[in-house]
Tab-separated table of C-alpha atoms in Angstrom:
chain	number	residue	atom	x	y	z
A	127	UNK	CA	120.988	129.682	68.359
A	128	UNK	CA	123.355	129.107	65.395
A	129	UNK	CA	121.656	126.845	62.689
A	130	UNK	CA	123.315	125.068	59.598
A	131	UNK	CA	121.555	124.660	56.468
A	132	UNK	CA	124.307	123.427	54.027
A	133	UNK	CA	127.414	121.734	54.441
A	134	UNK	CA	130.001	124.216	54.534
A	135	UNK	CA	127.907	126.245	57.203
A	136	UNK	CA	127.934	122.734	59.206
A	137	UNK	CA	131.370	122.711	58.626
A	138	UNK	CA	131.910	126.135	60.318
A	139	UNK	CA	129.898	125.015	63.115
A	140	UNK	CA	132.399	124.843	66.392
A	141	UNK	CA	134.040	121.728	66.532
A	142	UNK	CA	132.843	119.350	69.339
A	143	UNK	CA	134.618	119.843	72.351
A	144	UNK	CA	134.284	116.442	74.648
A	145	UNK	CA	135.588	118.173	77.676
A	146	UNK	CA	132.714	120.847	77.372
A	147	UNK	CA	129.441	117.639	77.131
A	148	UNK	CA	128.589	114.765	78.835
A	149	UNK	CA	127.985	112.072	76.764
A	150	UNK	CA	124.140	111.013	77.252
A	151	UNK	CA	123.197	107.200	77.972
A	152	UNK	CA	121.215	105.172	75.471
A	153	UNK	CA	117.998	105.370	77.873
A	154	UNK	CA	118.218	109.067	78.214
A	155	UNK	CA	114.778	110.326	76.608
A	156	UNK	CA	114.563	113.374	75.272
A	157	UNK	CA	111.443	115.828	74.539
A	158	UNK	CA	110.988	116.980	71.196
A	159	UNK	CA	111.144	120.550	72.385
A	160	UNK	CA	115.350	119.992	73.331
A	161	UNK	CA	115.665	120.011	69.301
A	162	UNK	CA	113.762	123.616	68.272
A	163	UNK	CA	111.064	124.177	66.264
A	164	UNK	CA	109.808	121.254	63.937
A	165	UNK	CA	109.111	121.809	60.085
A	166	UNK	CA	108.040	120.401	57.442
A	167	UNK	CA	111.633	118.293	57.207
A	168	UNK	CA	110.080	116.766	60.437
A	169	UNK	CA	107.107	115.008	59.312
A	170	UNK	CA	106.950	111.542	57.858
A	171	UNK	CA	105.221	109.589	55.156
A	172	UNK	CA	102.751	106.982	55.231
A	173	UNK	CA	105.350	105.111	53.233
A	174	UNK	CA	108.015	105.525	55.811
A	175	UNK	CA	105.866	104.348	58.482
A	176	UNK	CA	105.028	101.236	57.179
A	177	UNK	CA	106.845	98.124	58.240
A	178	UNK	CA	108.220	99.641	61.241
A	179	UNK	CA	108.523	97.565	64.568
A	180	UNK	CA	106.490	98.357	67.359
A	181	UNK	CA	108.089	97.942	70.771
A	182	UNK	CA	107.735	98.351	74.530
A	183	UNK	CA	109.497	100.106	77.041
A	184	UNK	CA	112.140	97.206	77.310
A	185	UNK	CA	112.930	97.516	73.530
A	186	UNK	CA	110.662	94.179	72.832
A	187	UNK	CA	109.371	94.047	69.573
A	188	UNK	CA	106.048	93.410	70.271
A	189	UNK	CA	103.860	94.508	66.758
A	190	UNK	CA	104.487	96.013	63.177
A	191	UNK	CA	103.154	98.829	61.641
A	192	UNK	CA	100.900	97.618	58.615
A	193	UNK	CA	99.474	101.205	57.597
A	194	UNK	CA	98.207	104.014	58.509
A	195	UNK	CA	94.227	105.204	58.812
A	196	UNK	CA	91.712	108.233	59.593
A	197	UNK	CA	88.957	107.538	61.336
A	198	UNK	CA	85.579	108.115	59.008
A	199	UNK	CA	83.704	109.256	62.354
A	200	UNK	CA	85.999	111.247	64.192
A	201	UNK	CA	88.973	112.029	61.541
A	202	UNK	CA	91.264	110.963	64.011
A	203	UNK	CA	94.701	108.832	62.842
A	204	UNK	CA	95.637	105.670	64.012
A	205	UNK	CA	97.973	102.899	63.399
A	206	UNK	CA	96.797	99.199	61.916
A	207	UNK	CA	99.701	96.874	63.702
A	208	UNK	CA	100.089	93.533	62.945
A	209	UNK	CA	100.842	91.743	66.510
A	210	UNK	CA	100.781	88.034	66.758
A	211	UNK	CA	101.199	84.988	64.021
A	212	UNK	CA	104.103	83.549	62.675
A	213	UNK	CA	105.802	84.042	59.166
A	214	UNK	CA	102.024	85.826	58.672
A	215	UNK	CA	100.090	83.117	60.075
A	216	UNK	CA	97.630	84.081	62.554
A	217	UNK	CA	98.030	87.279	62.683
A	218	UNK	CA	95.565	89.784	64.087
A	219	UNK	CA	95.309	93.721	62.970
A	220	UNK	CA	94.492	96.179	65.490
A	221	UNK	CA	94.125	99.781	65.570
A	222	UNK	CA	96.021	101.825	67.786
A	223	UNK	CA	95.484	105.935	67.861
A	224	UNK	CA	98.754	107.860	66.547
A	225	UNK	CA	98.577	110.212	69.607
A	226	UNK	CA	99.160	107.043	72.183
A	227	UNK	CA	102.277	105.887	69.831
A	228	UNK	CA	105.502	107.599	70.299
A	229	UNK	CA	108.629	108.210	68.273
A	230	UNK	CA	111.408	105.301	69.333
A	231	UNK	CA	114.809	106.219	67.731
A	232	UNK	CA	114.925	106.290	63.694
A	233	UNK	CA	113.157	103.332	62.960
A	234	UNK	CA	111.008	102.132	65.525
A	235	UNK	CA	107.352	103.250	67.323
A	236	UNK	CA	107.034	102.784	70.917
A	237	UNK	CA	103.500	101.175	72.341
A	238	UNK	CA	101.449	102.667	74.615
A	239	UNK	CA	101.690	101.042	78.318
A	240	UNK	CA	97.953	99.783	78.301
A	241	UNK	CA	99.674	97.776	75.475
A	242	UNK	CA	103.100	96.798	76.232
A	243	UNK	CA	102.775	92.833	75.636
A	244	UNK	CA	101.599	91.144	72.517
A	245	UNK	CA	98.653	89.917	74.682
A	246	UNK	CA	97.780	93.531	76.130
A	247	UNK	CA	98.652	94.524	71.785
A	248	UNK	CA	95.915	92.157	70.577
A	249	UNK	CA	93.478	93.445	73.316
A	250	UNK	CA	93.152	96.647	71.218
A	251	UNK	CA	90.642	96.903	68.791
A	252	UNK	CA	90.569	94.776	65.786
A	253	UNK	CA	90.672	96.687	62.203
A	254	UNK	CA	87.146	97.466	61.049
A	255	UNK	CA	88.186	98.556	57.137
A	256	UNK	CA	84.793	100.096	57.263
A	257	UNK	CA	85.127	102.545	59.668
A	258	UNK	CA	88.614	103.579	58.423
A	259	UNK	CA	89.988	105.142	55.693
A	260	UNK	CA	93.801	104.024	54.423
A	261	UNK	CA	96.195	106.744	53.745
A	262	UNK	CA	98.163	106.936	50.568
A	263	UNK	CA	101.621	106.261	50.817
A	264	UNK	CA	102.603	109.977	50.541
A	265	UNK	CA	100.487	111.233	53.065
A	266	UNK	CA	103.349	113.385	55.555
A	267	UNK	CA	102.340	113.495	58.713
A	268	UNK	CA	103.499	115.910	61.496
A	269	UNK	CA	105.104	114.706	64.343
A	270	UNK	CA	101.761	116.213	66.658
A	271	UNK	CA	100.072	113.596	65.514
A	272	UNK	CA	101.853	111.161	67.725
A	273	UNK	CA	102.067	111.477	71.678
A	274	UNK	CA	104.349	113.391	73.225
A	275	UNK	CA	107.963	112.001	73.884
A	276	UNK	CA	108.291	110.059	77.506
A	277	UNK	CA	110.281	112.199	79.457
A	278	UNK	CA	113.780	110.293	81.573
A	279	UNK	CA	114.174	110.171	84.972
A	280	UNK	CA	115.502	113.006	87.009
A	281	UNK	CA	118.540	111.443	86.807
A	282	UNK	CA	118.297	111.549	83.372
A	283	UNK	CA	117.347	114.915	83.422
A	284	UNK	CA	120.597	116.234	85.109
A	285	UNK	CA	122.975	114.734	82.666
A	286	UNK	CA	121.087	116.522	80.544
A	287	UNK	CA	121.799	119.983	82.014
C-alpha cells in the first residue's frame, strides 16, 4: 500500500474520489488492524490520558480518567477513574484494567460492559495507592495495552467492504 510521510508525498496521494467510497456512519467501529501496522507514533502518554472522559456504549459520560497505574503484584496497567461526586465532591476512585478499556474516537475511553453505568463504574474496585504504582506523565503506552476495538455489526461490516 502507498504510504505518506511528509506533506508533499500526501499531496501526491490520489485525490479522493466520492463516487469510488461509501461514506461510513458515525457508529461504524472499526478494528485497529483496518489502519496497518502501529508504531511508535501510535502510543500515548500518561499525560495524554489523563482527564479523558470515560463513556458507555451510548456515548454517556459515565467516569474520568484520573491516572494511570501498574500493578506492584502482577505488573499489570490499569486506569484510576473518577466516577461519581459533583464539582469533586463525593467522588470515588476505582481501578479499571487497561486491557478491558477501549479506544473511543480522539479523546474519549470506552468502559467495559460489566461497567457501563456510574453504579456498575463504582462497583469496581476502589484505588488501593498501596498496591499500585503511578506512572509518570511521560510514560507512552502502546495501544496493546488496551482491549481490542469492538467490532460493528454485519451491517456495519458491509459498508465497510
Amino acid at each position: 500500500p502507498q504510504s505518506a510521510s511528509t506533506q508533499d508525498q500526501l499531496k501526491a496521494m490520489p485525490e479522493y474520489d466520492k463516487k469510488r467510497y461509501t461514506e461510513l456512519s458515525d457508529d461504524v467501529r472499526l478494528e485497529h488492524a483496518e489502519f496497518g501496522e502501529w508504531n511508535e507514533q501510535t502510543n500515548i502518554s500518561v499525560d495524554d490520558l489523563d482527564d479523558r472522559k470515560v463513556v458507555n456504549a451510548s456515548g454517556d459520560e459515565i467516569g474520568e480518567i484520573e491516572e494511570i497505574v501498574r500493578d506492584n503484584q502482577d505488573n499489570s496497567l490499569s486506569a484510576v477513574i473518577d466516577v461519581g461526586g459533583f464539582l469533586g465532591m463525593g467522588e470515588k476512585e476505582v481501578v479499571v484494567p487497561l486491557k478491558e478499556l477501549q479506544m473511543h474516537g480522539e479523546d474519549k475511553l470506552l468502559a467495559p460492559a460489566r461497567a457501563s453505568t456510574q453504579d456498575q463504574l463504582k462497583a469496581m474496585p476502589e484505588y488501593d495507592k498501596k498496591r499500585y504504582t503511578e506512572l509518570s506523565d511521560d510514560v507512552r503506552i502502546e495501544h496493546a495495552e488496551f482491549g481490542a476495538s469492538a467490532s460493528g455489526d454485519s451491517a456495519s461490516k458491509r459498508n465497510m467492504q
